Short mmCIF file of C-alpha atoms and ligand atoms in Angstrom, two decimals:
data_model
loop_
_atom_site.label_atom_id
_atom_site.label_comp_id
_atom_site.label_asym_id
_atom_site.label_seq_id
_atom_site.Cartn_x
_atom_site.Cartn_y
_atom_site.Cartn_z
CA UNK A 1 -8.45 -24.36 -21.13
CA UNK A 2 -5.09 -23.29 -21.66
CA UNK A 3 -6.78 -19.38 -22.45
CA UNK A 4 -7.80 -19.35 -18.98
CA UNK A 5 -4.18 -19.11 -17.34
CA UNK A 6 -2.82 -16.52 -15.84
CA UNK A 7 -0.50 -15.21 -18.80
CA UNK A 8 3.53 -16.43 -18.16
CA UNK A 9 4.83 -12.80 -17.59
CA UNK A 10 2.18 -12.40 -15.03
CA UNK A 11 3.92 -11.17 -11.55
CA UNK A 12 2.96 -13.25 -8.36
CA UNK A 13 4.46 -11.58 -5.22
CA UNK A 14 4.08 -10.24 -1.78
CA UNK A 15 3.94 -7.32 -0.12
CA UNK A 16 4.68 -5.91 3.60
CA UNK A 17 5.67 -2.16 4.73
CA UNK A 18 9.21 -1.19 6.65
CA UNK A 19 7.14 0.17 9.99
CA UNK A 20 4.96 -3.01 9.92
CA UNK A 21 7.59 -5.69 9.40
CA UNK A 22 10.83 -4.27 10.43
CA UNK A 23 11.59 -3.94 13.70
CA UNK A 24 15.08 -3.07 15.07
CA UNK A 25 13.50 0.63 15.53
CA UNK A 26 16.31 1.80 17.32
CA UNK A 27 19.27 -0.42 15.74
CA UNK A 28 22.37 1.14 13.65
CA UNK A 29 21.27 4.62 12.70
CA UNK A 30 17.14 4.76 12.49
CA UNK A 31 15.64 7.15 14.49
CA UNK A 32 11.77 7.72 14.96
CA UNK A 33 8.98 8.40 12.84
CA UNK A 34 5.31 9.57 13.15
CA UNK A 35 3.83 5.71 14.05
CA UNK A 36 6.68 5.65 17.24
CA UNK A 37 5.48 8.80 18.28
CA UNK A 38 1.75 7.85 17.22
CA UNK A 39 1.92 4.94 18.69
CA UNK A 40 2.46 5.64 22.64
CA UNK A 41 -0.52 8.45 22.43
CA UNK A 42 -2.86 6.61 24.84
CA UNK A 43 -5.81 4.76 23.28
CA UNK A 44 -4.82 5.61 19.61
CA UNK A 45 -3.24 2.23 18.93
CA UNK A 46 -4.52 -1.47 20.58
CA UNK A 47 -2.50 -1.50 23.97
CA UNK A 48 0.01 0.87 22.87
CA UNK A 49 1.23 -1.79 20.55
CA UNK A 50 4.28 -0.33 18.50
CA UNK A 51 6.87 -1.21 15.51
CA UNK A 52 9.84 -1.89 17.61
CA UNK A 53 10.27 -5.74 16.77
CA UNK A 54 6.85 -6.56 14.44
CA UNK A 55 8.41 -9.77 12.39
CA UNK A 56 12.22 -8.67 13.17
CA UNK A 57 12.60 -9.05 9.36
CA UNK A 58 15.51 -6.53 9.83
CA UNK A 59 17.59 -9.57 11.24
CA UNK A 60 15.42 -12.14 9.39
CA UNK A 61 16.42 -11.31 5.80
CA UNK A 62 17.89 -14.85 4.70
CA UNK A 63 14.97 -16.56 6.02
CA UNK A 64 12.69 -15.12 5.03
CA UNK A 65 13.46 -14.61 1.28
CA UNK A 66 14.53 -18.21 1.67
CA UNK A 67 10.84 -18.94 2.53
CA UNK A 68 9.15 -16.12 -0.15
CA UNK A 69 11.39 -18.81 -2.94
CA UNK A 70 10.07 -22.00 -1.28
CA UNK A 71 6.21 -20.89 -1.78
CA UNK A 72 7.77 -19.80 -5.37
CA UNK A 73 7.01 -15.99 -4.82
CA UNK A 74 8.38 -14.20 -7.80
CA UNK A 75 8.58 -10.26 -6.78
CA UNK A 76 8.26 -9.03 -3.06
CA UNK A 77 7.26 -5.62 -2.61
CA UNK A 78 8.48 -3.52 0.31
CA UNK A 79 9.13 0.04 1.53
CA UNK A 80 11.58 1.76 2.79
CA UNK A 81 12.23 3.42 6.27
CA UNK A 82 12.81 6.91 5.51
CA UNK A 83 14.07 7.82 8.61
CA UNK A 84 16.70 4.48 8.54
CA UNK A 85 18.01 5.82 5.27
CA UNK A 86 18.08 9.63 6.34
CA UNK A 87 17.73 9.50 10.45
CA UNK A 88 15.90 12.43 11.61
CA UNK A 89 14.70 13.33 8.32
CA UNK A 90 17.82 14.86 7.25
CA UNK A 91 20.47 14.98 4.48
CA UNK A 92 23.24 12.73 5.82
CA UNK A 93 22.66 9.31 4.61
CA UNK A 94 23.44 6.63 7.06
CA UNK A 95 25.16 3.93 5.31
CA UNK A 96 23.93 1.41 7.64
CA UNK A 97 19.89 1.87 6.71
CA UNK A 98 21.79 1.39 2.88
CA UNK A 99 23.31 -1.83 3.47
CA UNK A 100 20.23 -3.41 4.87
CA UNK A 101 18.56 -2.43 1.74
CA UNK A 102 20.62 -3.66 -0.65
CA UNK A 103 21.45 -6.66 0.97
CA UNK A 104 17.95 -7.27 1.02
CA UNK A 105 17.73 -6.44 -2.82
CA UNK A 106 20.82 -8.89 -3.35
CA UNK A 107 19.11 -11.46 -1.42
CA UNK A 108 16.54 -11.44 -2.95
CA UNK A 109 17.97 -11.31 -6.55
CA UNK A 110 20.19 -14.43 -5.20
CA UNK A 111 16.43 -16.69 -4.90
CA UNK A 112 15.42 -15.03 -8.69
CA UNK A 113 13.00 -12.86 -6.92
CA UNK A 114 12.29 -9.15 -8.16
CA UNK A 115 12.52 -6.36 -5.91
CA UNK A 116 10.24 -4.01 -5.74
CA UNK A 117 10.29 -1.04 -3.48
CA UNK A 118 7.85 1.16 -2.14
CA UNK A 119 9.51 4.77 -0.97
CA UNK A 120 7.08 5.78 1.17
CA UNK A 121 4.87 3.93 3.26
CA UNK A 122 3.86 6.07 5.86
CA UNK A 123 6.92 6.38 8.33
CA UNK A 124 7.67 9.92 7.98
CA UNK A 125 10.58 10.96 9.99
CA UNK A 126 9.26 12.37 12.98
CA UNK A 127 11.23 15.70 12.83
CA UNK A 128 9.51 16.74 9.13
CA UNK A 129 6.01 16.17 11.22
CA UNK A 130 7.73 18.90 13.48
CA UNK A 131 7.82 21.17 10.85
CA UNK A 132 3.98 20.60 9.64
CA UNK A 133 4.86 17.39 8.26
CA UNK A 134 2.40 16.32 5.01
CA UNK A 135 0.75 19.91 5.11
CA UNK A 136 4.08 21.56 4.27
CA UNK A 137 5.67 21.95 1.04
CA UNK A 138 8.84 21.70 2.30
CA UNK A 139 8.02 18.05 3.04
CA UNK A 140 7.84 17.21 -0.83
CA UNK A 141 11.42 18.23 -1.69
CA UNK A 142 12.79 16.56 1.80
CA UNK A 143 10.75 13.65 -0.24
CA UNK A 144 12.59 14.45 -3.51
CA UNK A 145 15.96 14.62 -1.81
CA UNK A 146 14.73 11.03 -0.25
CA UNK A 147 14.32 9.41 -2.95
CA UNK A 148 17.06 10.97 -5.05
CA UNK A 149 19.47 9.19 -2.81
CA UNK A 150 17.57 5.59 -2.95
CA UNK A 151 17.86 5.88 -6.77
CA UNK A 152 21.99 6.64 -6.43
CA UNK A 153 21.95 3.88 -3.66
CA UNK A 154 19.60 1.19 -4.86
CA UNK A 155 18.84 2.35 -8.14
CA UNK A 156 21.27 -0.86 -9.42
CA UNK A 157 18.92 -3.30 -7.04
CA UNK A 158 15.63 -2.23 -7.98
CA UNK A 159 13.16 -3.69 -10.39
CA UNK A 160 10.33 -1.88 -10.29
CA UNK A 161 10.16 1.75 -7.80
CA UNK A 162 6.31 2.96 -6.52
CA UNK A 163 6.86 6.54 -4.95
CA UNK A 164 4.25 6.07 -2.45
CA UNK A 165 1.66 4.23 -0.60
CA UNK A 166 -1.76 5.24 -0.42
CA UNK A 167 -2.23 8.80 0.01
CA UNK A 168 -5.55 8.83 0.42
CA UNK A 169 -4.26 6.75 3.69
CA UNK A 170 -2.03 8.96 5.05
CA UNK A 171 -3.69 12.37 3.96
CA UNK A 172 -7.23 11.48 5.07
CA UNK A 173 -6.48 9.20 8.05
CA UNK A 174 -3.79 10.94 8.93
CA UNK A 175 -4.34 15.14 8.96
CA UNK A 176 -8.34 14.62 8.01
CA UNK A 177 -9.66 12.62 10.78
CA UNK A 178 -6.63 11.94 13.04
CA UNK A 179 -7.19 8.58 13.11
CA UNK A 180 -3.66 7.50 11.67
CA UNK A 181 0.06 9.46 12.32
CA UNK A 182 0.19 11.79 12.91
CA UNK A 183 -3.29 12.19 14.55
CA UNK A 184 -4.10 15.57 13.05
CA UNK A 185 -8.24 16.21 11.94
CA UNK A 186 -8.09 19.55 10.25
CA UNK A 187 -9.45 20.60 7.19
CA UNK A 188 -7.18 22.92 5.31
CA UNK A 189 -4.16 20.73 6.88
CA UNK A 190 -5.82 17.44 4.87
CA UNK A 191 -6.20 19.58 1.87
CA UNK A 192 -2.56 20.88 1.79
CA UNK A 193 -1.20 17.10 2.61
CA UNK A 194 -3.29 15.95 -0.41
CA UNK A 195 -1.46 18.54 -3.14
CA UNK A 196 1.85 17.88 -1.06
CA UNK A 197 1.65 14.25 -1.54
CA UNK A 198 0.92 14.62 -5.24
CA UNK A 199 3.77 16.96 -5.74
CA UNK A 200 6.24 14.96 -4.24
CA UNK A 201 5.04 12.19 -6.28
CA UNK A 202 5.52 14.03 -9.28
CA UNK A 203 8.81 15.74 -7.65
CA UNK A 204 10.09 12.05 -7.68
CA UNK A 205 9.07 10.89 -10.96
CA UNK A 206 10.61 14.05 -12.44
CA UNK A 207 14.00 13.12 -11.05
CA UNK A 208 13.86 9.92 -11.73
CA UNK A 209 14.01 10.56 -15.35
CA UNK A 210 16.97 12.26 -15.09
CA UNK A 211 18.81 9.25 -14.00
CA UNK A 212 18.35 6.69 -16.78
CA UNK A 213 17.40 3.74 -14.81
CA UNK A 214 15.36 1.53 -16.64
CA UNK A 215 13.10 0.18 -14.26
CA UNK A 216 9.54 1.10 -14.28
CA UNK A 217 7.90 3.58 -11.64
CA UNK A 218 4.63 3.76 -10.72
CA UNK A 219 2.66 5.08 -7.70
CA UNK A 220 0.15 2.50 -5.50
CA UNK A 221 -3.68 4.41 -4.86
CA UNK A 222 -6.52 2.35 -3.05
CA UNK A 223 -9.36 3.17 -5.16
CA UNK A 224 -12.86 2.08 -4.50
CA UNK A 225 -15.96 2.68 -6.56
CA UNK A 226 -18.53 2.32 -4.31
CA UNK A 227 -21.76 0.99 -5.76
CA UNK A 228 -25.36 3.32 -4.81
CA UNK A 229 -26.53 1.98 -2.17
CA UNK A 230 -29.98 1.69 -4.13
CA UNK A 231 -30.63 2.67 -7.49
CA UNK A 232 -32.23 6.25 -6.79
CA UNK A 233 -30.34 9.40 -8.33
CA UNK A 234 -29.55 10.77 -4.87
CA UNK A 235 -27.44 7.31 -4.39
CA UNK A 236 -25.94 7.56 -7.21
CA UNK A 237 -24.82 10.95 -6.63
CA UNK A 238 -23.13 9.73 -3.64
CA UNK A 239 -21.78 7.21 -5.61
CA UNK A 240 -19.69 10.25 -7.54
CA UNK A 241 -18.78 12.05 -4.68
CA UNK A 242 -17.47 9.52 -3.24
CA UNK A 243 -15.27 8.65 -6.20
CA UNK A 244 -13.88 12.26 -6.25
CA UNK A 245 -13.00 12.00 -2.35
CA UNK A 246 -11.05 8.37 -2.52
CA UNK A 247 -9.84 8.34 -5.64
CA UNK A 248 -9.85 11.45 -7.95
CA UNK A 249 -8.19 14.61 -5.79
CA UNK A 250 -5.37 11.98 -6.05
CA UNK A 251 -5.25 10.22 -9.36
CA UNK A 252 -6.98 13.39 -11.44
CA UNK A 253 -3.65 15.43 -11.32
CA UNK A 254 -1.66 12.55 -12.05
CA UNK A 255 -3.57 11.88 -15.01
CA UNK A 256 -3.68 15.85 -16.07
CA UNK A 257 -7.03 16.11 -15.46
CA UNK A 258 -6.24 18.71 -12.57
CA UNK A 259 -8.05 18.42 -9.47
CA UNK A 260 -11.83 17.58 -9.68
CA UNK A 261 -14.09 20.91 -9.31
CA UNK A 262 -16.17 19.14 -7.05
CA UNK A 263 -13.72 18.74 -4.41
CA UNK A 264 -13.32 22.32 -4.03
CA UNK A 265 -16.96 23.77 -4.77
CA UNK A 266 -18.46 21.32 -2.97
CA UNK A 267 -15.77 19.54 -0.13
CA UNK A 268 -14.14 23.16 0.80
CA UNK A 269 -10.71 22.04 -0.11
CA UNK A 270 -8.29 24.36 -0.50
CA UNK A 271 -5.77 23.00 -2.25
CA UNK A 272 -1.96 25.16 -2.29
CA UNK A 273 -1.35 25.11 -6.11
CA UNK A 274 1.40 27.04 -6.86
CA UNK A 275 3.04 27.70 -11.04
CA UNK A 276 4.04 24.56 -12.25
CA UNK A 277 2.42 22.30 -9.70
CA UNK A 278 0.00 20.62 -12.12
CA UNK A 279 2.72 19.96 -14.51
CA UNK A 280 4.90 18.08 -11.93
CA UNK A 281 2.30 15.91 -10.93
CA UNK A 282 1.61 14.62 -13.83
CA UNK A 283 5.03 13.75 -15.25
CA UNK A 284 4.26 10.23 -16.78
CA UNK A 285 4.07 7.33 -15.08
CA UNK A 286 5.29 3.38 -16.58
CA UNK A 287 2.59 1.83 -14.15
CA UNK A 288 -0.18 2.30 -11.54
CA UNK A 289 -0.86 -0.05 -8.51
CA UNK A 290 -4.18 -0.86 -6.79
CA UNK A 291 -4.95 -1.92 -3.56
CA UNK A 292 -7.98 -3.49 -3.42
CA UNK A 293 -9.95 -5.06 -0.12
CA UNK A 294 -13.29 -4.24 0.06
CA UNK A 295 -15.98 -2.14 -1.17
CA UNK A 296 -19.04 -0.73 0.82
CA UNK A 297 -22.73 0.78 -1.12
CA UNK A 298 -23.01 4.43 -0.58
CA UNK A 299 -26.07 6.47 0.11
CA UNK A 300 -26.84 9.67 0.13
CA UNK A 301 -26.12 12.17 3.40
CA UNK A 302 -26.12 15.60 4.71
CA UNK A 303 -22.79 16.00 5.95
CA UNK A 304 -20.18 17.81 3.78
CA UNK A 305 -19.03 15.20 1.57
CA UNK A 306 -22.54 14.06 1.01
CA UNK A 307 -22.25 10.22 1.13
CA UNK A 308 -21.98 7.55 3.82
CA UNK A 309 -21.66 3.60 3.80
CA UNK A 310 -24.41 1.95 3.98
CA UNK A 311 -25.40 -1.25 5.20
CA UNK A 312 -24.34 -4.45 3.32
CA UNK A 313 -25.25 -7.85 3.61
CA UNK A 314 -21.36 -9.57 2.16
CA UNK A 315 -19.74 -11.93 4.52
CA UNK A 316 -16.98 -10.24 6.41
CA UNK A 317 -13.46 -10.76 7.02
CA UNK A 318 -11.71 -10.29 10.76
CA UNK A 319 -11.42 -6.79 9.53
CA UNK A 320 -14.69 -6.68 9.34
CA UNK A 321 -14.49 -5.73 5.53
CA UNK A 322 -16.80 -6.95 3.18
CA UNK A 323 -15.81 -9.52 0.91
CA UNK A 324 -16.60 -7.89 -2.52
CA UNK A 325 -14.56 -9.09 -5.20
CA UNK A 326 -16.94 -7.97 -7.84
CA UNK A 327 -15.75 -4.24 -6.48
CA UNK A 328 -12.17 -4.94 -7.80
CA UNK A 329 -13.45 -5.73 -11.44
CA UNK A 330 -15.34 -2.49 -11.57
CA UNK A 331 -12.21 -0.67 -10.37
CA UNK A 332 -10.12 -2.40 -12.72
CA UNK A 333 -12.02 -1.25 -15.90
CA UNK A 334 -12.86 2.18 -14.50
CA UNK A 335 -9.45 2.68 -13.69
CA UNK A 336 -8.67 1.25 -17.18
CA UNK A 337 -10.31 4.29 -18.71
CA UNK A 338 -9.41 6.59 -16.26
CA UNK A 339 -5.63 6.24 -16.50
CA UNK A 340 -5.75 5.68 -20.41
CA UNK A 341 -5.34 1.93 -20.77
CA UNK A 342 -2.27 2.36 -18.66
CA UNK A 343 -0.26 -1.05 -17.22
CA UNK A 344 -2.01 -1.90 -13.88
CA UNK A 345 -0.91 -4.11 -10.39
CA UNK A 346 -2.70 -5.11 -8.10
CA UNK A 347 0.13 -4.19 -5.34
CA UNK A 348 -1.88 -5.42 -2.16
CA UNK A 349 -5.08 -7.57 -1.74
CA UNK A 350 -5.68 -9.79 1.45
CA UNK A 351 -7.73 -10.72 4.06
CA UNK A 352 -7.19 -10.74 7.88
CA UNK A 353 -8.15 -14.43 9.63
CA UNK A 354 -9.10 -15.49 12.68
CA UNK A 355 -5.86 -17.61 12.05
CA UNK A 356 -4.24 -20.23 15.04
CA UNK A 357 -1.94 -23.16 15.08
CA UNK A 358 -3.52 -26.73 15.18
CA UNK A 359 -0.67 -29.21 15.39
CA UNK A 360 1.88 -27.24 13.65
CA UNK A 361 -0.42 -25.76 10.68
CA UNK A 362 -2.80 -22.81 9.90
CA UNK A 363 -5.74 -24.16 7.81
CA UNK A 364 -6.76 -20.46 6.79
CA UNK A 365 -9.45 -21.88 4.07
CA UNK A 366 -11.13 -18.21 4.13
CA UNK A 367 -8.16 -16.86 3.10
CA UNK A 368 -7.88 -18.88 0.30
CA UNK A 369 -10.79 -18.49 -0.58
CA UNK A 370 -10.79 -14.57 -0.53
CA UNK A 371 -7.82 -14.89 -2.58
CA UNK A 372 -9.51 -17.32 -5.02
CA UNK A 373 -12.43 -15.28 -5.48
CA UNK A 374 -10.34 -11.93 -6.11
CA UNK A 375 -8.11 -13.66 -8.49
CA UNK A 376 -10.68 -15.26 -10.45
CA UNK A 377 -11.94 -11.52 -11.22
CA UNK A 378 -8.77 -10.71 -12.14
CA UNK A 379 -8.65 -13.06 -14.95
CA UNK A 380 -11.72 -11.73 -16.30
CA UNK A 381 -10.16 -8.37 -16.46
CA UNK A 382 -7.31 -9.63 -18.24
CA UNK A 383 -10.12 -10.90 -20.60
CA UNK A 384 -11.47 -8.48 -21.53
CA UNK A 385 -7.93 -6.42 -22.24
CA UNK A 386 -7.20 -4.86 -18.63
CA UNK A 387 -3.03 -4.64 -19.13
CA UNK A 388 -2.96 -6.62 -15.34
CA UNK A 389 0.81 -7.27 -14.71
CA UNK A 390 0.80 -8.93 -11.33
CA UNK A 391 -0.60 -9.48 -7.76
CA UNK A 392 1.07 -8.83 -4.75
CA UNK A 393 -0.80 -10.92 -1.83
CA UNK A 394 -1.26 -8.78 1.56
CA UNK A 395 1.10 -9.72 3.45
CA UNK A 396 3.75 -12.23 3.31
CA UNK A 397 4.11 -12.32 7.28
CA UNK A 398 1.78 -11.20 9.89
CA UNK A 399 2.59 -7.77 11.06
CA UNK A 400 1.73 -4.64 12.98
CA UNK A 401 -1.74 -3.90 11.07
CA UNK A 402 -1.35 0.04 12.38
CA UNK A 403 -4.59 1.31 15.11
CA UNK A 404 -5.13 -2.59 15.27
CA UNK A 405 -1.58 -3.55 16.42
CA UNK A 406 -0.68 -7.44 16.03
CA UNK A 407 -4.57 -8.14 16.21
CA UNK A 408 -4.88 -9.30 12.26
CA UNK A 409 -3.23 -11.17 11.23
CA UNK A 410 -2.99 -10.78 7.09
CA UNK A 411 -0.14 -13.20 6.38
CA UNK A 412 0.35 -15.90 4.04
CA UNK A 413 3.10 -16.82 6.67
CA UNK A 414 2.45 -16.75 10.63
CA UNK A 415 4.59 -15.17 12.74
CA UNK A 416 5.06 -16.33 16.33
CA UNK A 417 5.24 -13.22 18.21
CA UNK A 418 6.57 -14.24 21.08
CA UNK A 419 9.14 -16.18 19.69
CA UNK A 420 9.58 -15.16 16.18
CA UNK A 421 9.12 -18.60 14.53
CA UNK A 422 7.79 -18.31 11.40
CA UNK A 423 5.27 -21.35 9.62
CA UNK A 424 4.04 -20.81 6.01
CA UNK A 425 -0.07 -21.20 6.03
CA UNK A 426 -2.09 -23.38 4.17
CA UNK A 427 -2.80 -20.27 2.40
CA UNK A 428 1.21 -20.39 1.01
CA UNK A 429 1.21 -23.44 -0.27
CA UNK A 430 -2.35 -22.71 -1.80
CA UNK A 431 -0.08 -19.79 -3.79
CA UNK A 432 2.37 -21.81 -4.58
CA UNK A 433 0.34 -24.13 -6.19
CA UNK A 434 -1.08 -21.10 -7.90
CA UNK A 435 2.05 -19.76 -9.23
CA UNK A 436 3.44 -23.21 -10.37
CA UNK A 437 0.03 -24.12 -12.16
CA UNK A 438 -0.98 -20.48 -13.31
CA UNK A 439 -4.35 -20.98 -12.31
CA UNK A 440 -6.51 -20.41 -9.28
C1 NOJ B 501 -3.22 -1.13 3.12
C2 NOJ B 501 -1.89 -0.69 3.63
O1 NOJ B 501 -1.06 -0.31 2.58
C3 NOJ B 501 -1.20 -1.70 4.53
O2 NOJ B 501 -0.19 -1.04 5.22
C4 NOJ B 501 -2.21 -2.33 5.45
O3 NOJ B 501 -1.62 -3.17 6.40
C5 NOJ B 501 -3.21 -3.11 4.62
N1 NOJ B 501 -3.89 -2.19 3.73
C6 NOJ B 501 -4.27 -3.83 5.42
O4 NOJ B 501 -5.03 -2.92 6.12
#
């Protein structure tokens, strides 16, 4: 029995995102970023909705951390506002956006919970989009210069650093199809964003090094393996490519395996390697992080990438996501091979629920049961040898869930939005009960 807990120095935390959690946009020193800008482009965004308040943790610090100790949380995981930090993108750090930071760090140390911050999650300061944003180089050294001064500022505060959040996200999404900030669909754009966001990455890591803090860094990917749709060699085929598109133009340099020839033969991507590049981005990591959701079959198509989802039969979330959990085994172990048996979190996971308040509680029983399922696969990876360190529920609050505004809610706390009131789900106290017991 006792071989079936979750081991003692297994992490169980949260996670949220400055832009989705924040607010206070236009408080002490922040100015805009791509998703303010993004955001009031007609029909892009549900109603027009926008970060400006989201959960107001900005002035909700104590309360909140208060709450992440009462459910027992023992790491939170959240990102940085760039452009709070450095308004405008700049050099001139605004020691306002630096006290809000480290007071959340302290507060958070005060309750015995870790900090764990995300530098980038997808807020770039609106002025580097001005200048080509992700498709320029320059962007990777404003990004190096970024988080330079978080490791002078915070670097005493942190516990654990990830460079960024999802590039596939905010590459693809963002300059492939337009459908995230900054709303750009073009080609060579997506491809140069790609080997941008990897440099910077490795830009980051490099100089992190140099400053001897201890703390492990890591970088977060959303990898899916999606399984062939049937079991005939052209589905399987898609199967690979699709591999290469979510998760290998981004993880293969990181690992020195260089970029996959695939994505250039065969996806037309150009990618703006320059001397050196390849060695930067793969400057060694302490940890990856996966975030894991869902996972669709693929089948074979004639467009350029040569795969599509195909139909699946899983019950769905209010995302309308697939509930897979299966999927996040057979990341884990190819991942596990992939990265060389390197230490693995699984930095987001979560489902959104039709959640709403029946006499003062949220009985959000598919939630726990999404997170039941997904954690109960986790153990089996930990089985079998899978170094798993920790899981980091999506999200502690309800927030601003990007095109979809304050539609899902993903929380494992409720947020009132009209009048900020926050009440812990049945899902929370299912967590705690997790974390006390070490068992699901
Ligand atoms: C991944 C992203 O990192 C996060 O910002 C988003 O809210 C969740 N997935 C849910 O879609």
């Amino acid at each position: 029995m006792a071989d079936n807990l979750f081991p003692k120095d297994f992490l169980f935390g949260s996670a949220t995102a400055s832009y989705q959690v924040e607010g206070a946009a236009y408080e002490d020193g922040r100015t805009e970023c791509i998703w303010d800008e993004f955001s009031r482009i007609p029909g892009k965004v549900w109603c027009g909705e926008n970060g400006n308040v989201a959960a107001d943790q900005y002035h909700r610090v104590e309360e909140d951390v208060a709450l992440m100790a009462k459910i027992g949380l023992q790491a939170y995981r959240f990102s940085v506002s760039w452009s709070r930090v450095l308004p405008n993108g700049g050099r001139e750090v605004n020691e306002k956006g630096i006290a809000y930071y480290r007071f959340l760090c302290q507060t958070l140390h005060r309750y015995g919970i870790k900090a764990c911050l995300t530098i980038y999650h997808w807020d770039l300061p609106k002025e580097l989009e001005a200048k080509g944003g992700w498709a320029n180089r320059e962007t990777s050294y404003a990004f190096q210069f970024y988080a330079e001064t978080l490791y002078r500022e915070l670097g005493d505060l942190v516990d654990m650093w990830i460079t960024m959040n999802e590039p596939f996200c905010f590459c693809y999404l963002g300059y492939g199809n337009g459908v995230h900030a900054p709303g750009r669909a073009d080609w060579n754009d997506f491809a140069s964003a790609v080997h941008h966001a990897n440099l910077a990455h490795g830009l980051a890591v490099e100089s992190y090094r140099k400053t001897g803090l201890k703390a492990p860094i890591g970088i977060v990917w959303n990898p899916i393996l999606p399984r062939p749709a049937t079991g005939r060699d052209e589905d399987k085929i898609a199967a690979e490519r699709a591999s290469v598109f979510n998760n290998e133009i981004y993880m293969g340099p990181v690992f020195g395996k260089g970029y996959p020839t695939l994505a250039t033969s065969e996806f037309g991507l150009k990618f703006p390697i320059e001397k050196g590049d390849e060695e930067i981005i793969s400057a060694p990591i302490d940890f990856y992080g996966i975030n894991y959701y869902n996972e669709r079959p693929v089948e074979r198509d004639s467009s350029l990438l040569g795969f599509k989802d195909a139909g699946t039969w899983e019950e769905e979330t209010a995302m309308k996501w697939p509930i897979v959990e299966k999927g996040l085994l057979r990341v884990l172990r190819w991942m596990d091979s992939y990265s060389g048996h390197l230490p693995v979190y699984i930095t987001e996971n979560g489902s959104a629920e039709e959640d709403c308040v029946k006499e003062g509680r949220i009985h959000d029983k598919g939630r726990i049961d999404y997170i039941r399922k997904h954690l109960g696969v986790m153990k089996e990876a930990i089985a079998e040898g899978i170094p798993l360190k920790g899981y980091f529920y999506w999200s502690f609050i309800d927030n601003y869930e990007w095109t979809f505004g304050y539609t899902r809610r993903f929380g494992l706390v409720w947020c009132d939005y009209m009048t900020l009131r926050r009440i812990p789900k049945d899902s929370a106290w299912y967590m705690r009960d997790v974390i006390r017991s070490r068992e699901e």
